[in-house]
C-alpha cells in the first residue's frame, strides 16, 4: 500500500543554551522613562543564566522543534480515551481577541460583563448536554474535575454528619480515579466488571455499604462499552446513601443520546479538551468542568456566576462551598473555545457522537479478523483489541504501535485499559474522513501481515521519524532532568 | 457541518459494514430507559461569521488595554509579549498534539519542555522542575502535600504565611479539608514581611511556606524562612506570583529553598481572565521521587542520538494509582512551552533589563504618591507592586475611576479587614511615565 | 518479549515464593531477592526501594518496591525477621537485578525469626511446576 507518511527535510537543532551568544536579545525592550531606583546589594541576585538569542534564533529553534511533532493537524490521531478530534481554528482566533486575552481576572464586574456572560451561558449549555442542574468551570483538567467531584462528595456526606471511608472504582475506570479519591482520603475498593466487560448489579450490591461514599464510573467505560446496568447500580448506591460520579471523559460518544442526569448520575466531569474540541497542547491546558444535580450545588466552588437582572455578578457568599480549587476561574481561555464550538455545532453535537460511534464500530468490524477482539459486541466511540494473535511471532502491542508511525499514523492508546492484556485502544473520533479510516485499517492489516512474515520490521520500527526507539531505562535510572551549559 | 466529514454515502457504506440499519441503531446497547430522544435545547448553529460577531461583542464588553488602564497585579500581570511568541505557539504541531506518549514523534514537545524545566530551574535557582502544574495555587497545595509526604506522614502541620495570595491559601484549605493535616497561618510584621516567631518550637512542622514577592508586593527574607524551616527539620517552600522578580532579586534556591513553586503567567502568557496560566514547580534533586507531575528526561535512541522521553513515570497516577504522588494528568504543557519561548526571547541580558524596568517604574510611582502625601505603609523592598494607604473616603474616587475604565489597584480590606483604605497597586514595563503621572494625578485629585 | 520457561535460570540453592521472591541461607542469615522470572516479567528495572536496616518485618509484609519504566511492584517478605543489611549498590546500579538476580541483585539480608518459614518455601522443582501452570 502507499503509506501516508514520507520523509522530508527535517533540520537538526541544538538545545537553546547551545546556541546562545552573550549580548543577543530576542525582545524589544522600551527605554526607561523614569529614574533608576537603587537596590540594596542584600537583595540583588545575579539573575538567571538564560541563553541570549536573537528573534530569528528563537523562531528557527521552535519552528524546527515543531516539525519533530505529530499533531491532529498532521494526521489521524486515534488515541483511545483522549478524543483527539479536529481543533477548529476560529476558536483560536476568538480566544486571542484582546478583550479576552487581555482581561485581568480581578476586573470589577462592570468591566467584565463579557467574560461573565460567557461563563454563565457555557454552564447552561453543559447543564443541558449532561442533563444536570449546575456546573462549575473551575477545574483546570479532567483529573482536577475528578478531585473536585470527590471533594463535593466529601462535603455532602459531612453535611449529613457522616465521614465515609471508601469508594468503589471499577477496573474499567480511568487511571486517575484512584489517585483523585486518595486525595480525599477515600480508600479505593476495586470493582471487577463482568464477563461482557460491563459492571454487574450483583457485584455492586455486594460491595456497596454505608461506609462507602459512592462509586466512580467511567461511562462509556474504558473498553468503549456503555454501562447498561447504570440505572440499577445508581439505585443501589443511592439506597445506601452513596453518590454516583461519572467520569465523563468519554462523553463524545453520547451527546444528545444519553442525559447523565436522567440515569442516576449525581456528578460528572467533562473534558473540554476532548469532547468539546479544544486543543490539547502536547499535555495541556485542559479544562474539566463538573456538572452536578441540585443536591450537590451548594457545595460547588466559589465564586459562582449569577445573573442579577441584566447584569452578571460573582457570588462568593456560599457557606457550604468546598472553597476554591483554582486561584481564579479555571482555564478561561479553554472555556472560550468550548463555548465557541458548542455555538458552532448546535444540534450537530448529536451527529458528532453518532459519527464517533460509527467510525469506531467500522474500524472494529474491519480489523477484527486480524486483531484479537476481546469483547465482540457493539462499541461506543472506541474499540479495544489485543496483541494475542501476534503472540506466536513474539510481536507485542508496542511493536505494532511503533510500526504504525512508519505508516504515517499516530498510534492508538496502548496497554490501557489494564483489564485487557496487551490492549490497543482505538478512538477515531467524529472528524476523521472515511478515506483516512480506510487507510488506517489497511495499514494495520498490512502490519498484521508483516508481524507474521517479517517481524523484525516491527521490532526495528519506527525508522521514519527523527529519532528511533529511545532508551527509557537509562533515562529513569540516571535521570537528566535539567540541562547544563 | 464543516468539522464532520462523512457524506450520506460514507454513512451508508459504514453502516452496512457494521451491520446497522441507522445511526440510532448504533446505540442499541444503551437501554431504552437510558436514552434521550428529544432535541438538545441549544441555540441554533452559528456560521463562522455570526460567531465572530457575537464573540467580538462579548469581548467588546471587557476592559482591555490600552483603552482601559489597569494598575492591578495580584497574581496576574500585564507584560509585553513579543509577537514571535504567540506566532510560534500557534504552530499546530505543538498545539494539536497530545501528551508525548510516543516520543519518536513528539520530540518537539519533549525538547521544549526539557528546555522549560532547565530555564525554570535556573530562574528559581533550583535543581529540578516538573513539566508544570495547573496554576500557582494548586502548585502550592501540592508542594505542601509533598512536604508531608517527605516527612512520611510523621509531621502533618504546615505553617503558611498570611501574605501568600489569599486565593492560593483558599485553594490550600480546600485541598487540605478532607485530610487530618493542620494549617497554621503566620501573621505579618509592620514592615510587610512574614512574622516567623510563631514557628519556633513547633515540633510537628513539615513545611514553612511564604510567598516572595508576597501579596503586599514585599520581598521576604527567604534565607530566614529557610533557616527557620530547617531548624525544625521542615521544608522551606517558597511561593511566588511574579517570577519576573527573580530577574533582579536573589532566587529562592540561593537562599535555602527546598521547593519553589508559583504562577508563571507573567512569563509571556496572556492574562486571559486568570487562565490558562502555568503552575511552576521546582525542587531539590533529592526530592524528585516525591514530586507531583510529569518529568521529561534526556536519553539516547537506538542509534545513539540525543532524544527526550517522559520519565520517572512510576510516581504518577496511571501507574501507581492510589499511591501516586498526585492525581495530575493533563497539565499546562503548552503554557510551559510559551514561557520557554518568552524566556528564550528575553535571555539573561533581557530579563535583567525588563525586571529592572518594572522595579524602576514602581519605585517612581511610589515616590510620586509619597510626594502627593500618601502613605506607603510597608517598608520592605518591592518589585512591581506595593500597598498604598489612601485617605478615608477614597473608595468613591476609586469607583468613579472605574466608571472611566481606570482600575487604580484593588482594595485589601476584603482579605485583610484591618487594612481599610489600603490598596494594592501594580505597574509594569507596559505603563509609561505618562500613564503613571496621570494616575497619580487622578488618585490624589 | 518475555523468556520461555526453558530459558529461565532457576537456582537450586534458593527457595521461592508464589510472588517470585527467592531466599537463600547464608550462615545464620537469609538473603532475599526476586527470581529470574520476576525480573524478566518486569523488564528493565530502574529503581529499587528497600527498607531501613533494623526494621522488623513479618512474613508477607511489604519490604519495598521495584520499578521498571512503566510499572511498580511491591516486594513481600518470604519469611519474617530483622533486616541486617540492604544491597546499597542497587541505588546506583538497579540493573543488577536484571543481569544477576540471584547474586549481585540481592535485596535484603535478614536474621530470620522462624526458620520453619524458610523450610515451608517452594524448592526449584515446585516453583518450576508453578510457573508452568501460569
XYZ file of N, CA and C in Angstrom, chain B residues 17-216:
600
model
N -21.232 -1.855 6.667
C -20.084 -2.632 7.133
C -20.265 -3.100 8.579
N -20.916 -2.263 9.394
C -21.082 -2.670 10.792
C -22.411 -3.396 11.022
N -23.198 -3.518 10.010
C -24.442 -4.252 10.135
C -25.513 -3.511 10.915
N -25.527 -2.193 10.799
C -26.566 -1.406 11.478
C -27.489 -0.792 10.436
N -28.750 -0.638 10.794
C -29.728 -0.085 9.867
C -29.659 1.439 9.807
N -29.361 2.041 10.962
C -29.415 3.505 11.037
C -28.402 3.973 12.073
N -28.192 5.265 12.118
C -27.282 5.811 13.122
C -27.809 5.519 14.530
N -29.115 5.627 14.706
C -29.700 5.340 16.021
C -29.446 3.892 16.440
N -29.442 3.035 15.462
C -29.221 1.615 15.675
C -27.878 1.323 16.364
N -26.906 2.242 16.151
C -25.561 2.055 16.723
C -25.607 2.057 18.249
N -26.670 2.646 18.785
C -26.736 2.813 20.232
C -27.653 1.755 20.869
N -27.806 0.644 20.161
C -28.754 -0.369 20.628
C -28.373 -0.973 21.977
N -27.084 -0.899 22.353
C -26.716 -1.478 23.653
C -27.114 -0.569 24.814
N -27.502 0.650 24.504
C -27.947 1.540 25.590
C -29.425 1.262 25.851
N -29.748 0.847 27.081
C -31.143 0.517 27.371
C -32.074 1.683 27.043
N -33.273 1.349 26.616
C -34.243 2.378 26.193
C -34.465 3.427 27.275
N -34.518 2.979 28.525
C -34.837 3.942 29.585
C -33.636 4.821 29.940
N -32.510 4.591 29.280
C -31.355 5.482 29.476
C -31.217 6.459 28.308
N -32.053 6.270 27.285
C -31.875 7.075 26.063
C -32.618 8.404 26.164
N -32.010 9.427 25.595
C -32.665 10.732 25.481
C -33.142 10.848 24.040
N -34.412 11.112 23.864
C -34.928 11.076 22.496
C -35.296 12.460 21.957
N -35.208 13.468 22.807
C -35.579 14.811 22.343
C -34.436 15.508 21.624
N -34.598 16.795 21.414
C -33.523 17.619 20.855
C -32.881 18.399 21.988
N -31.569 18.547 21.921
C -30.883 19.366 22.928
C -31.365 20.805 22.801
N -31.605 21.428 23.933
C -32.054 22.809 23.924
C -30.846 23.746 23.872
N -30.314 23.879 22.657
C -29.139 24.734 22.450
C -29.463 25.728 21.351
N -28.747 26.865 21.328
C -29.013 27.829 20.247
C -28.715 27.188 18.889
N -29.401 27.655 17.839
C -29.126 27.106 16.517
C -27.659 27.341 16.125
N -27.112 26.407 15.357
C -25.705 26.503 14.968
C -25.406 27.833 14.288
N -24.255 28.409 14.618
C -23.880 29.699 14.035
C -22.845 29.502 12.939
N -22.868 30.366 11.972
C -21.787 30.367 10.980
C -20.549 30.968 11.637
N -19.421 30.752 10.984
C -18.170 31.324 11.488
C -18.286 32.845 11.627
N -19.000 33.452 10.698
C -19.077 34.925 10.671
C -19.991 35.439 11.784
N -21.131 34.776 11.964
C -22.016 35.187 13.059
C -21.339 34.987 14.407
N -20.633 33.863 14.508
C -19.941 33.565 15.762
C -18.905 34.647 16.071
N -18.142 35.023 15.047
C -17.116 36.048 15.243
C -17.744 37.348 15.736
N -18.877 37.718 15.139
C -19.546 38.952 15.573
C -20.028 38.844 17.012
N -20.619 37.709 17.322
C -21.132 37.505 18.682
C -19.990 37.575 19.697
N -18.885 36.924 19.377
C -17.763 36.891 20.316
C -17.101 38.261 20.420
N -17.030 38.963 19.313
C -16.439 40.307 19.347
C -17.286 41.215 20.233
N -18.589 40.972 20.195
C -19.484 41.769 21.027
C -19.219 41.472 22.515
N -19.060 40.198 22.847
C -18.751 39.838 24.239
C -17.397 40.420 24.651
N -16.401 40.221 23.790
C -15.059 40.713 24.111
C -15.063 42.232 24.232
N -15.950 42.854 23.478
C -16.037 44.315 23.497
C -16.580 44.851 24.805
N -17.203 43.979 25.588
C -17.702 44.428 26.883
C -16.698 44.170 27.997
N -15.446 43.985 27.606
C -14.375 43.789 28.569
C -13.475 45.019 28.571
N -12.922 45.285 29.720
C -11.991 46.400 29.813
C -10.608 45.896 29.433
N -10.165 46.268 28.253
C -8.865 45.782 27.801
C -7.913 46.941 27.540
N -6.674 46.684 27.772
C -5.597 47.589 27.406
C -5.656 47.837 25.912
N -5.347 49.027 25.375
C -4.887 50.212 26.101
C -6.012 51.173 26.475
N -7.247 50.904 25.988
C -8.335 51.848 26.307
C -8.520 51.942 27.821
N -8.354 50.795 28.448
C -8.584 50.745 29.877
C -7.233 50.703 30.586
N -7.087 51.469 31.634
C -5.818 51.497 32.371
C -5.982 50.679 33.648
N -5.298 49.552 33.666
C -5.417 48.651 34.820
C -4.112 48.654 35.602
N -4.178 49.074 36.830
C -2.982 49.084 37.683
C -3.102 47.990 38.742
N -3.363 46.800 38.260
C -3.579 45.671 39.166
C -2.663 44.515 38.770
N -2.061 43.907 39.788
C -1.288 42.683 39.578
C -1.984 41.579 40.351
N -1.546 41.370 41.597
C -2.229 40.437 42.500
C -2.397 39.051 41.881
N -1.365 38.581 41.211
C -1.422 37.226 40.683
C -1.616 37.143 39.189
N -1.804 38.285 38.529
C -1.947 38.292 37.067
C -1.348 39.594 36.554
N -0.366 39.487 35.676
C 0.438 40.659 35.331
C 0.406 40.927 33.839
N 0.375 42.222 33.527
C 0.415 42.637 32.137
C 1.864 42.915 31.755
N 2.391 42.141 30.828
C 3.742 42.398 30.319
C 3.712 42.367 28.799
N 4.726 43.007 28.191
C 4.837 42.957 26.732
C 5.211 41.543 26.295
N 4.436 40.995 25.390
C 4.753 39.680 24.845
C 5.142 39.876 23.379
N 6.357 39.483 23.001
C 6.751 39.706 21.609
C 5.842 38.928 20.653
N 5.581 39.512 19.486
C 4.684 38.892 18.509
C 5.160 37.498 18.127
N 6.480 37.285 18.200
C 7.005 35.975 17.797
C 6.493 34.846 18.696
N 6.195 35.159 19.942
C 5.806 34.090 20.874
C 4.437 33.482 20.526
N 3.352 34.299 20.483
C 2.073 33.681 20.075
C 2.130 33.107 18.662
N 2.921 33.729 17.812
C 3.042 33.225 16.444
C 3.614 31.802 16.460
N 4.710 31.625 17.182
C 5.326 30.296 17.253
C 4.401 29.294 17.929
N 3.712 29.779 18.951
C 2.855 28.867 19.704
C 1.686 28.378 18.859
N 1.334 29.150 17.829
C 0.211 28.733 17.002
C 0.621 27.643 16.013
N 1.896 27.252 15.999
C 2.296 26.075 15.203
C 1.468 24.910 15.724
N 0.613 24.389 14.868
C -0.343 23.419 15.405
C 0.313 22.076 15.701
N 1.569 21.886 15.267
C 2.260 20.655 15.690
C 2.447 20.674 17.207
N 2.567 21.867 17.782
C 2.632 21.970 19.247
C 1.226 21.880 19.845
N 0.319 22.723 19.300
C -0.957 22.881 19.999
C -1.900 21.699 19.802
N -1.813 20.988 18.689
C -2.786 19.900 18.472
C -2.208 18.515 18.766
N -1.107 18.459 19.483
C -0.561 17.164 19.904
C -1.113 16.806 21.278
N -1.093 15.513 21.601
C -1.468 15.093 22.947
C -0.187 14.972 23.773
N -0.334 14.536 25.002
C 0.803 14.225 25.866
C 1.794 13.337 25.097
N 3.088 13.613 25.199
C 4.068 12.891 24.355
C 4.297 11.438 24.751
N 3.263 10.614 24.601
C 3.377 9.197 24.943
C 4.228 8.435 23.924
N 4.290 8.945 22.690
C 5.102 8.289 21.655
C 6.283 9.209 21.360
N 7.400 9.019 22.058
C 8.468 10.008 21.990
C 9.051 10.205 20.589
N 9.014 9.164 19.754
C 9.643 9.298 18.429
C 8.983 10.383 17.588
N 7.689 10.633 17.822
C 7.003 11.657 17.031
C 6.534 12.813 17.916
N 7.223 13.006 19.045
C 6.875 14.095 19.964
C 8.137 14.815 20.440
N 9.212 14.712 19.698
C 10.460 15.293 20.176
C 10.365 16.816 20.301
N 9.502 17.435 19.512
C 9.359 18.889 19.603
C 8.849 19.294 20.975
N 7.732 18.692 21.379
C 7.174 18.959 22.706
C 8.188 18.582 23.779
N 8.797 17.416 23.628
C 9.687 16.908 24.679
C 10.914 17.807 24.865
N 11.549 18.197 23.769
C 12.724 19.059 23.935
C 12.314 20.417 24.499
N 11.191 20.957 24.015
C 10.737 22.266 24.511
C 10.479 22.207 26.016
N 9.877 21.126 26.491
C 9.581 21.041 27.933
C 10.869 20.779 28.726
N 11.788 20.028 28.153
C 13.087 19.853 28.815
C 13.764 21.220 28.958
N 13.660 22.024 27.923
C 14.232 23.374 27.990
C 13.493 24.218 29.024
N 12.173 24.032 29.087
C 11.401 24.742 30.117
C 11.903 24.336 31.507
N 12.022 23.032 31.737
C 12.470 22.553 33.055
C 13.820 23.184 33.420
N 14.678 23.295 32.426
C 16.010 23.838 32.665
C 15.948 25.338 32.990
N 15.211 26.089 32.163
C 15.170 27.544 32.381
C 14.404 27.876 33.671
N 13.360 27.116 33.966
C 12.614 27.349 35.210
C 13.529 27.093 36.411
N 14.313 26.025 36.354
C 15.244 25.723 37.446
C 16.260 26.849 37.605
N 16.766 27.325 36.479
C 17.781 28.401 36.553
C 17.182 29.683 37.120
N 15.973 30.014 36.696
C 15.344 31.252 37.163
C 15.173 31.224 38.680
N 14.788 30.068 39.193
C 14.470 29.970 40.620
C 15.648 29.451 41.432
N 16.743 29.163 40.755
C 17.934 28.683 41.450
C 17.754 27.295 42.030
N 16.895 26.495 41.407
C 16.600 25.163 41.926
C 17.223 24.094 41.029
N 17.116 22.827 41.445
C 17.813 21.767 40.707
C 16.935 21.046 39.698
N 15.635 20.999 39.973
C 14.774 20.267 39.057
C 13.372 20.887 39.038
N 12.810 20.967 37.832
C 11.453 21.494 37.670
C 10.613 20.413 37.019
N 9.333 20.338 37.379
C 8.476 19.402 36.648
C 7.897 20.106 35.429
N 7.111 19.342 34.648
C 6.627 19.858 33.365
C 5.452 20.813 33.513
N 5.022 21.107 34.737
C 4.004 22.105 35.108
C 2.853 21.518 35.924
N 2.240 22.427 36.672
C 1.009 22.143 37.423
C -0.065 23.088 36.857
N -1.299 23.012 37.398
C -2.392 23.801 36.831
C -2.170 25.305 36.973
N -1.820 25.734 38.179
C -1.627 27.160 38.419
C -0.810 27.315 39.697
N -0.537 28.563 40.041
C 0.268 28.801 41.228
C -0.361 28.272 42.494
N -1.688 28.336 42.560
C -2.384 27.923 43.780
C -2.322 26.408 43.977
N -2.622 25.651 42.920
C -2.600 24.195 43.076
C -1.158 23.719 43.244
N -0.193 24.453 42.651
C 1.214 24.088 42.836
C 1.584 24.197 44.315
N 1.109 25.261 44.962
C 1.414 25.440 46.384
C 0.769 24.325 47.221
N -0.494 24.026 46.919
C -1.180 22.960 47.668
C -0.419 21.641 47.507
N 0.007 21.357 46.299
C 0.735 20.106 46.039
C 2.101 20.121 46.719
N 2.732 21.299 46.796
C 4.036 21.392 47.460
C 3.905 21.052 48.939
N 2.835 21.542 49.538
C 2.650 21.290 50.965
C 2.317 19.817 51.212
N 1.536 19.228 50.330
C 1.248 17.793 50.456
C 2.538 16.984 50.269
N 3.397 17.458 49.351
C 4.671 16.768 49.108
C 5.567 16.826 50.350
N 5.559 17.979 51.016
C 6.382 18.114 52.221
C 5.925 17.117 53.292
N 4.625 16.947 53.401
C 4.096 15.986 54.384
C 4.464 14.563 53.972
N 4.445 14.318 52.649
C 4.843 13.005 52.134
C 6.311 12.729 52.469
N 7.157 13.744 52.300
C 8.587 13.576 52.580
C 8.796 13.307 54.072
N 7.965 13.924 54.899
C 8.040 13.654 56.347
C 7.388 12.317 56.681
N 7.061 11.565 55.662
C 6.435 10.231 55.776
C 5.212 10.258 56.688
N 4.487 11.366 56.631
C 3.266 11.464 57.416
C 3.492 11.597 58.913
N 4.789 11.623 59.326
C 5.058 11.720 60.764
C 4.848 13.142 61.255
N 5.013 14.103 60.343
C 4.756 15.502 60.683
C 3.683 16.002 59.739
N 2.655 16.608 60.292
C 1.481 16.893 59.461
C 0.987 18.331 59.577
N 1.834 19.222 60.104
C 1.435 20.624 60.183
C 2.239 21.447 59.184
N 1.560 22.370 58.517
C 2.279 23.296 57.652
C 2.005 24.723 58.126
N 3.075 25.522 58.137
C 2.928 26.932 58.508
C 2.889 27.751 57.229
N 1.824 28.523 57.076
C 1.590 29.241 55.826
C 1.442 30.732 56.119
N 2.249 31.527 55.456
C 2.218 32.975 55.682
C 0.883 33.577 55.245
N 0.400 34.534 56.036
C -0.823 35.260 55.666
C -0.595 36.157 54.458
N 0.673 36.333 54.102
C 0.987 37.182 52.953
C 1.111 36.368 51.676
N 0.740 35.105 51.728
C 0.552 34.348 50.492
C -0.795 34.771 49.920
N -0.868 34.855 48.602
C -2.087 35.263 47.900
C -3.316 34.631 48.583
N -4.294 35.445 48.982
C -5.452 34.900 49.712
C -6.159 33.772 48.967
N -6.202 33.858 47.651
C -6.893 32.807 46.894
C -6.072 31.523 46.865
N -4.762 31.646 46.913
C -3.918 30.453 46.985
C -4.148 29.750 48.331
N -4.252 30.556 49.377
C -4.483 29.951 50.693
C -5.840 29.259 50.732
N -6.789 29.860 50.025
C -8.120 29.241 49.976
C -8.060 27.883 49.264
N -7.271 27.824 48.197
C -7.115 26.556 47.476
C -6.423 25.525 48.382
N -5.401 25.965 49.109
C -4.714 25.046 50.027
C -5.715 24.496 51.045
N -6.546 25.365 51.585
C -7.538 24.910 52.572
C -8.486 23.875 51.963
N -8.881 24.117 50.707
C -9.793 23.168 50.053
C -9.121 21.807 49.877
N -7.867 21.814 49.430
C -7.139 20.553 49.251
C -6.943 19.833 50.590
N -6.751 20.608 51.646
C -6.457 20.011 52.952
C -7.709 19.593 53.721
N -8.859 20.109 53.295
C -10.070 19.903 54.101
C -10.354 18.441 54.439
N -10.286 17.526 53.458
C -10.605 16.131 53.828
C -9.469 15.395 54.544
N -8.329 16.031 54.737
C -7.212 15.352 55.404
C -7.200 15.715 56.890
N -6.330 15.056 57.625
C -6.169 15.424 59.034
C -5.020 16.402 59.233
N -4.474 16.891 58.141
C -3.323 17.799 58.234
C -3.767 19.174 58.735
N -2.800 19.870 59.374
C -3.134 21.142 60.009
C -2.416 22.300 59.314
N -3.135 23.399 59.134
C -2.533 24.602 58.557
C -2.477 25.671 59.648
N -1.281 26.202 59.912
C -1.143 27.313 60.860
C -0.782 28.551 60.049
N -1.570 29.626 60.190
C -1.258 30.836 59.425
C -0.319 31.739 60.206
N 0.705 32.236 59.531
C 1.682 33.124 60.166
C 1.309 34.571 59.895
N 1.291 35.359 60.928
C 0.919 36.770 60.822
C 2.016 37.563 60.108
N 1.761 38.848 59.896
C 2.797 39.653 59.245
C 3.280 40.767 60.164
N 4.507 41.231 59.857
C 5.148 42.281 60.651
C 4.825 43.646 60.057
N 5.055 44.708 60.828
C 4.747 46.052 60.316
C 5.528 46.421 59.048
N 6.657 45.743 58.799
C 7.434 46.111 57.594
C 6.923 45.401 56.333
N 5.878 44.560 56.470
C 5.322 43.897 55.281
C 5.951 42.560 54.985
N 6.639 41.971 55.965
C 7.155 40.620 55.765
C 6.513 39.686 56.784
N 6.755 38.391 56.613
C 6.101 37.392 57.461
C 6.762 37.311 58.834
N 5.945 37.225 59.851
C 6.429 37.061 61.215
C 6.666 35.569 61.460
N 7.936 35.203 61.610
C 8.273 33.783 61.743
C 8.292 33.314 63.195
N 8.022 34.222 64.120
C 8.214 33.848 65.524
C 7.308 32.698 65.963
N 6.126 32.602 65.345
C 5.193 31.541 65.757
C 5.700 30.146 65.383
N 6.666 30.096 64.451
C 7.200 28.800 64.020
C 8.011 28.149 65.135
N 8.697 29.001 65.917
C 9.625 28.471 66.916
C 8.917 27.509 67.870
N 9.539 26.371 68.042
C 9.008 25.409 68.988
C 7.928 24.496 68.429
N 7.540 24.691 67.171
C 6.525 23.791 66.604
C 7.207 22.478 66.217
N 6.792 21.391 66.855
C 7.530 20.142 66.625
C 6.884 19.254 65.564
N 5.725 19.656 65.066
C 5.019 18.798 64.113
C 5.095 19.380 62.694
N 6.111 20.208 62.481
C 6.139 21.030 61.279
C 6.749 20.300 60.078
N 5.993 20.210 58.978
C 6.519 19.591 57.750
C 7.021 20.644 56.776
N 6.451 21.852 56.834
C 6.858 22.891 55.892
C 6.549 24.276 56.433
N 7.395 25.230 56.034
C 7.089 26.642 56.245
C 6.973 27.251 54.856
N 5.842 27.892 54.580
C 5.624 28.441 53.246
C 5.406 29.946 53.293
N 6.162 30.654 52.471
C 5.923 32.085 52.277
C 5.864 32.350 50.773
N 5.437 33.532 50.421
C 5.451 33.958 49.029
C 6.362 35.168 48.923
N 7.184 35.195 47.863
C 8.071 36.341 47.680
C 8.252 36.638 46.196
N 7.997 37.876 45.742
C 7.349 38.938 46.484
C 5.977 38.484 46.977
N 5.624 38.954 48.192
C 4.386 38.462 48.787
C 3.167 39.246 48.288
N 2.003 38.982 48.882
C 0.783 39.601 48.355
C 0.811 41.121 48.482
N 1.601 41.645 49.418
C 1.749 43.106 49.535
C 2.837 43.619 48.593
